[in-house]
Short mmCIF file of C-alpha atoms (C1' of nucleotides) in Angstrom, two decimals:
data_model
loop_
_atom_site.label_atom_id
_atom_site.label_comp_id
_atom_site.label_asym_id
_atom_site.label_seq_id
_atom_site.Cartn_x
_atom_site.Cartn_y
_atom_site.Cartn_z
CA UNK L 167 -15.06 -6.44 -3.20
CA UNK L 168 -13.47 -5.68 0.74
CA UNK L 169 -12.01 -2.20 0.31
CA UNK L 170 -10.76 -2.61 3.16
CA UNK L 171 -10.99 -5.62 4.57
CA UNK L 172 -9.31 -4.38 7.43
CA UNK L 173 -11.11 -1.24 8.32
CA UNK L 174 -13.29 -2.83 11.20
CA UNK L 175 -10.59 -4.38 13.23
CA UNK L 176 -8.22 -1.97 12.65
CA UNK L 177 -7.96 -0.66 15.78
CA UNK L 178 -7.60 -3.92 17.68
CA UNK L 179 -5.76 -5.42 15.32
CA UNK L 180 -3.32 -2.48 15.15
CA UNK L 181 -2.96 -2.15 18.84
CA UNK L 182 -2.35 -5.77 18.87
CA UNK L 183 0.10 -5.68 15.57
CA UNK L 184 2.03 -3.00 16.56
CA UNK L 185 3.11 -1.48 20.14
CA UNK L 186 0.41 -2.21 22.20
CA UNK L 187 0.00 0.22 25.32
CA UNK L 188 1.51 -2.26 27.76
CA UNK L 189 4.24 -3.48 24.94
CA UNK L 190 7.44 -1.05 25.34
CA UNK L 191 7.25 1.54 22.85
CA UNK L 192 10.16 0.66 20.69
CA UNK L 193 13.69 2.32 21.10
CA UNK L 194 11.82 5.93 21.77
CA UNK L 195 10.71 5.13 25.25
CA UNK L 196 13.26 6.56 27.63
CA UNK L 197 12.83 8.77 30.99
CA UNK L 198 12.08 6.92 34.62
CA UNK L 199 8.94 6.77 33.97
CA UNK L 200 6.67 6.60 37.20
CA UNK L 201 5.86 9.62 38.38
CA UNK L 202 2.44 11.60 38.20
CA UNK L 203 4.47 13.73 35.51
CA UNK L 204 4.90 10.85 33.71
CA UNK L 205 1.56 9.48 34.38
CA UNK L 206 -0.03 12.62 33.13
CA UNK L 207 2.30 12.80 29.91
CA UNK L 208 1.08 9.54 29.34
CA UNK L 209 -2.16 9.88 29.74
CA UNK L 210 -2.22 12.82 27.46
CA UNK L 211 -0.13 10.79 24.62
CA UNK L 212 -2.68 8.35 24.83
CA UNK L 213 -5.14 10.31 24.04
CA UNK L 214 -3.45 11.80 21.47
CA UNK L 215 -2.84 8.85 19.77
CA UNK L 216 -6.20 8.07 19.85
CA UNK L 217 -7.20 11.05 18.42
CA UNK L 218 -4.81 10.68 15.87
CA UNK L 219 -6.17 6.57 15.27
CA UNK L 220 -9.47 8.40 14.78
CA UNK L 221 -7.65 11.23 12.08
CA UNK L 222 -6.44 8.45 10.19
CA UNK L 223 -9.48 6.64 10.30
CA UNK L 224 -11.57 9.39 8.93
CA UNK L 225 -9.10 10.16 6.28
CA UNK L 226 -9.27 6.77 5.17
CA UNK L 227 -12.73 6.66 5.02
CA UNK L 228 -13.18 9.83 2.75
CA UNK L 229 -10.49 7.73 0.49
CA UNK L 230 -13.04 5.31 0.76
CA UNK L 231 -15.99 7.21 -0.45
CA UNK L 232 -13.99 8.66 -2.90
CA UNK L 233 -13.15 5.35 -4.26
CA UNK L 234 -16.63 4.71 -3.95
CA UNK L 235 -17.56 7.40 -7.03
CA UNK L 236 -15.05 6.57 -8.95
CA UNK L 237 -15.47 4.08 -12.03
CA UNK L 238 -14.90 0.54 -10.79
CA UNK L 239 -13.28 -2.63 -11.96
CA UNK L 240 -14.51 -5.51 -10.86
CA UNK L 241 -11.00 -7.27 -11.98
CA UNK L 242 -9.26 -4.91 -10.18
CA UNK L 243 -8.19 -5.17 -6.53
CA UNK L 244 -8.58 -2.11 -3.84
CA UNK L 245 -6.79 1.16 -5.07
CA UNK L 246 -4.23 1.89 -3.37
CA UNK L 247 -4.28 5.59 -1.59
CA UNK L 248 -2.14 7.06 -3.63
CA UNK L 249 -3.49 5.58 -6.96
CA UNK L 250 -6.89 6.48 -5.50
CA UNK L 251 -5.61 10.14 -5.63
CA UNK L 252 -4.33 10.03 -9.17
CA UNK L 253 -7.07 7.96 -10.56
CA UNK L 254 -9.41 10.77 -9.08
CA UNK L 255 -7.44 13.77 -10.73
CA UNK L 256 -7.50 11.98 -14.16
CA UNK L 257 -10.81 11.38 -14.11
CA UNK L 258 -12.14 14.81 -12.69
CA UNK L 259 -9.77 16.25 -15.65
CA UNK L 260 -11.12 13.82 -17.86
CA UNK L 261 -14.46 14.99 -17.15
CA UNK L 262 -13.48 18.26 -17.69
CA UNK L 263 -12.53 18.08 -20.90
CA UNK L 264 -15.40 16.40 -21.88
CA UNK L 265 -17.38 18.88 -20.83
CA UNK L 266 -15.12 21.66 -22.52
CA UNK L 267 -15.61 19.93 -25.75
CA UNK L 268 -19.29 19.82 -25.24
CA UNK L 269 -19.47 23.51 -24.84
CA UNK L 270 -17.02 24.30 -27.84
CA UNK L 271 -20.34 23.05 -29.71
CA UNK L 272 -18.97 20.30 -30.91
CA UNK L 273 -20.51 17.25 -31.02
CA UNK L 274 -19.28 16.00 -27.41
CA UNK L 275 -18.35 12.73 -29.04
CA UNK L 276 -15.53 11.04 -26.48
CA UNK L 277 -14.03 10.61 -29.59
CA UNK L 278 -13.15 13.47 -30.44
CA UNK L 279 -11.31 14.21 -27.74
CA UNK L 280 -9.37 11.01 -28.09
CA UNK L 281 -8.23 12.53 -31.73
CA UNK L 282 -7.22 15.54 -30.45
CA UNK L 283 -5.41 14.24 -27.66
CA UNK L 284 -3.63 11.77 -29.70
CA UNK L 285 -2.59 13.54 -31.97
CA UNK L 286 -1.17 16.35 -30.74
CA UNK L 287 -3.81 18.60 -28.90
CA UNK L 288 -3.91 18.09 -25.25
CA UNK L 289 -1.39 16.38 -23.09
CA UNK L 290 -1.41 13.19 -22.57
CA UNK L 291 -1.11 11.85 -18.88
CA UNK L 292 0.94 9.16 -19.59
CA UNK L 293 3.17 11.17 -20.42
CA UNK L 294 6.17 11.99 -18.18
CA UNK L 295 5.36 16.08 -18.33
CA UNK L 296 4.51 17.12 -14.80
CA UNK L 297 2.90 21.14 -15.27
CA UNK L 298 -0.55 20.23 -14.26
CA UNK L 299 0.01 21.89 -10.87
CA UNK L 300 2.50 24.47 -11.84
CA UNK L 301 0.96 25.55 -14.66
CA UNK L 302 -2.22 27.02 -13.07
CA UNK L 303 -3.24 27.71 -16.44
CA UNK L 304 -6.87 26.28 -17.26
CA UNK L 305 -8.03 22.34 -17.49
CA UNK L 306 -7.38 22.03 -20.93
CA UNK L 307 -4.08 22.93 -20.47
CA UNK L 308 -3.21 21.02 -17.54
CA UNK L 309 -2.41 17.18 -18.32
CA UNK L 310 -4.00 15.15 -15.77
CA UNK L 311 -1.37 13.62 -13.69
CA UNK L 312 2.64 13.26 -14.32
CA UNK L 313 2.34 9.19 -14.60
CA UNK L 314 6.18 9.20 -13.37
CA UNK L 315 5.50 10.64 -10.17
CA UNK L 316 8.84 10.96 -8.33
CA UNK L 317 7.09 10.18 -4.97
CA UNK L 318 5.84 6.68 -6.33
CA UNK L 319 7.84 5.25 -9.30
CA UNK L 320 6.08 2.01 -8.82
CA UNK L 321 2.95 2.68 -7.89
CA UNK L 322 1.59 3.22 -11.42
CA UNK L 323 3.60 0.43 -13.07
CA UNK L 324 1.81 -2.32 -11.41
CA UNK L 325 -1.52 -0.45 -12.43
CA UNK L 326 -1.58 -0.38 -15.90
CA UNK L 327 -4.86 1.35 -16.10
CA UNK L 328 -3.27 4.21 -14.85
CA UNK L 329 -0.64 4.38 -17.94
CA UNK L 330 -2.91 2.30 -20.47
CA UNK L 331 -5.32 5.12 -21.90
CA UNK L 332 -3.23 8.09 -23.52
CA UNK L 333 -6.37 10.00 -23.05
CA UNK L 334 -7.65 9.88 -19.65
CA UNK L 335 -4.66 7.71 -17.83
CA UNK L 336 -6.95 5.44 -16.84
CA UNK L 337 -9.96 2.97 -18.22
CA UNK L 338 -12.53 4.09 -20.72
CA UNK L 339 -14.84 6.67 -18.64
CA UNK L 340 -17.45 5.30 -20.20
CA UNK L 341 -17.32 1.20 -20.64
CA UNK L 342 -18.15 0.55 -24.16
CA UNK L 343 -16.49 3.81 -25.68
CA UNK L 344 -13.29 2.63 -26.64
"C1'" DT X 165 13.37 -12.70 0.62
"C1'" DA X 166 12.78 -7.93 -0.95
"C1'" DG X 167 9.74 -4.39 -1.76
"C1'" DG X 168 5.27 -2.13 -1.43
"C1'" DC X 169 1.51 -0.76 1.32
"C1'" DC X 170 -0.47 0.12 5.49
"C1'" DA X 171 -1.64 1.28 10.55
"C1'" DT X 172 0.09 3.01 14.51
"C1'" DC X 173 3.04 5.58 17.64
"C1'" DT X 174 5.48 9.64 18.50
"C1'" DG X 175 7.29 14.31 18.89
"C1'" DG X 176 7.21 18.74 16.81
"C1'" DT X 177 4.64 22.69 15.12
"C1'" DC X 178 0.71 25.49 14.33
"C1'" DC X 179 -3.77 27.10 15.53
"C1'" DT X 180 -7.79 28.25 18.48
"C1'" DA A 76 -3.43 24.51 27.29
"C1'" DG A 77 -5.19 21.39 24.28
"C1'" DG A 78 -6.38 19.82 19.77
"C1'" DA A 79 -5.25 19.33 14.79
"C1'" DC A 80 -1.97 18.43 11.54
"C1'" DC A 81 2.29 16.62 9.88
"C1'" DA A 82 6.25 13.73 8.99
"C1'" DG A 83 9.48 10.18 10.56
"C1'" DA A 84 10.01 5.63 12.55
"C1'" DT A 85 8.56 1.04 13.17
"C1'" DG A 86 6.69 -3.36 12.36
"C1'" DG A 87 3.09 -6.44 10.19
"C1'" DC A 88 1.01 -8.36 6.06
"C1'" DC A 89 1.06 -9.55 1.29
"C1'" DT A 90 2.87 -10.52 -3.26
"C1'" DA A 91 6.26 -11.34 -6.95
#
DNA sequence: TAGGCCATCTGGTCCT
DNA sequence: AGGACCAGATGGCCTA
């Protein structure tokens, strides 16, 4: 149930795991170091990383609460950041098009949607079509997200939720539905 | 052991 | 000038 069972520590376990301010910064540190130049360049770089720790930090905590809204698994381990992004975009879309059905006056039934989708109406996110952001056109039209995203090829394969539902990419919305 | 994910450091660029 | 943002590099941890 840790999110992220790291999140409290990280910063003295990262200081400590990676190059800690007295550990020599890797190949990058060069100069003569020494000098009140220096000492004020450094002094300003550490600052900056820490500003940038607490960037970081902050991002990863609105990942977080966005992981926090949606649906959970109790099976399931933490979301990656990246699935955490695509899981969110299927599921806003996904709630989109429920609520586009609704207001066609249909009957809003979840199931309906899953007929239309499956057989030939909307895109399906699983599939390997990637005009959701190009496209511009509206929700309906835009399939959630490309499940073969070049920038992480693996990412959804170990998921399967994100590939299992033709519909909404990921899980039943709605536990019980389908 | 390889690969994935992550946190951190770092330098560059843009913005206020 | 200083802060925010970004992307590359690096190394640690974990899992198959």
């Amino acid at each position: 149930m840790d999110f992220f069972p790291h999140t409290d520590d990280e910063d003295s376990l990262g200081s400590l795991r990676c190059s800690s301010p007295e550990q020599p910064q890797k190949k990058r540190r060069r100069g003569r170091g020494g000098g009140p130049v220096q000492v004020v360049k450094k002094n300003r770089r550490v600052k900056a990383n820490d500003r940038e720790r607490n960037r970081m930090h902050s991002l990863n905590d609105a990942l977080d609460t966005l992981r926090g809204v949606l649906p959970a698994f109790p099976d399931e381990t933490k979301l990656t950041k990246i699935e955490t992004l695509r899981f969110a975009h299927n599921y806003i879309w996904a709630l989109s098009e429920t609520i586009r059905i609704a207001d066609l006056g249909k009957t809003g039934d979840i199931s309906l949607l899953l007929n239309q989708t499956r057989h030939g109406g909307a895109p399906s996110p699983g599939s390997d079509t990637c005009s959701w952001s190009s496209s511009g056109s509206s929700s309906s039209s835009s399939p959630p997200y490309c499940a073969s995203s070049p920038g992480s090829p693996a990412a959804q394969e170990d998921r399967g939720f994100l590939q299992q539902d033709p519909v909404f990419g990921f899980r039943s919305l709605v536990p019980g539905i389908y």
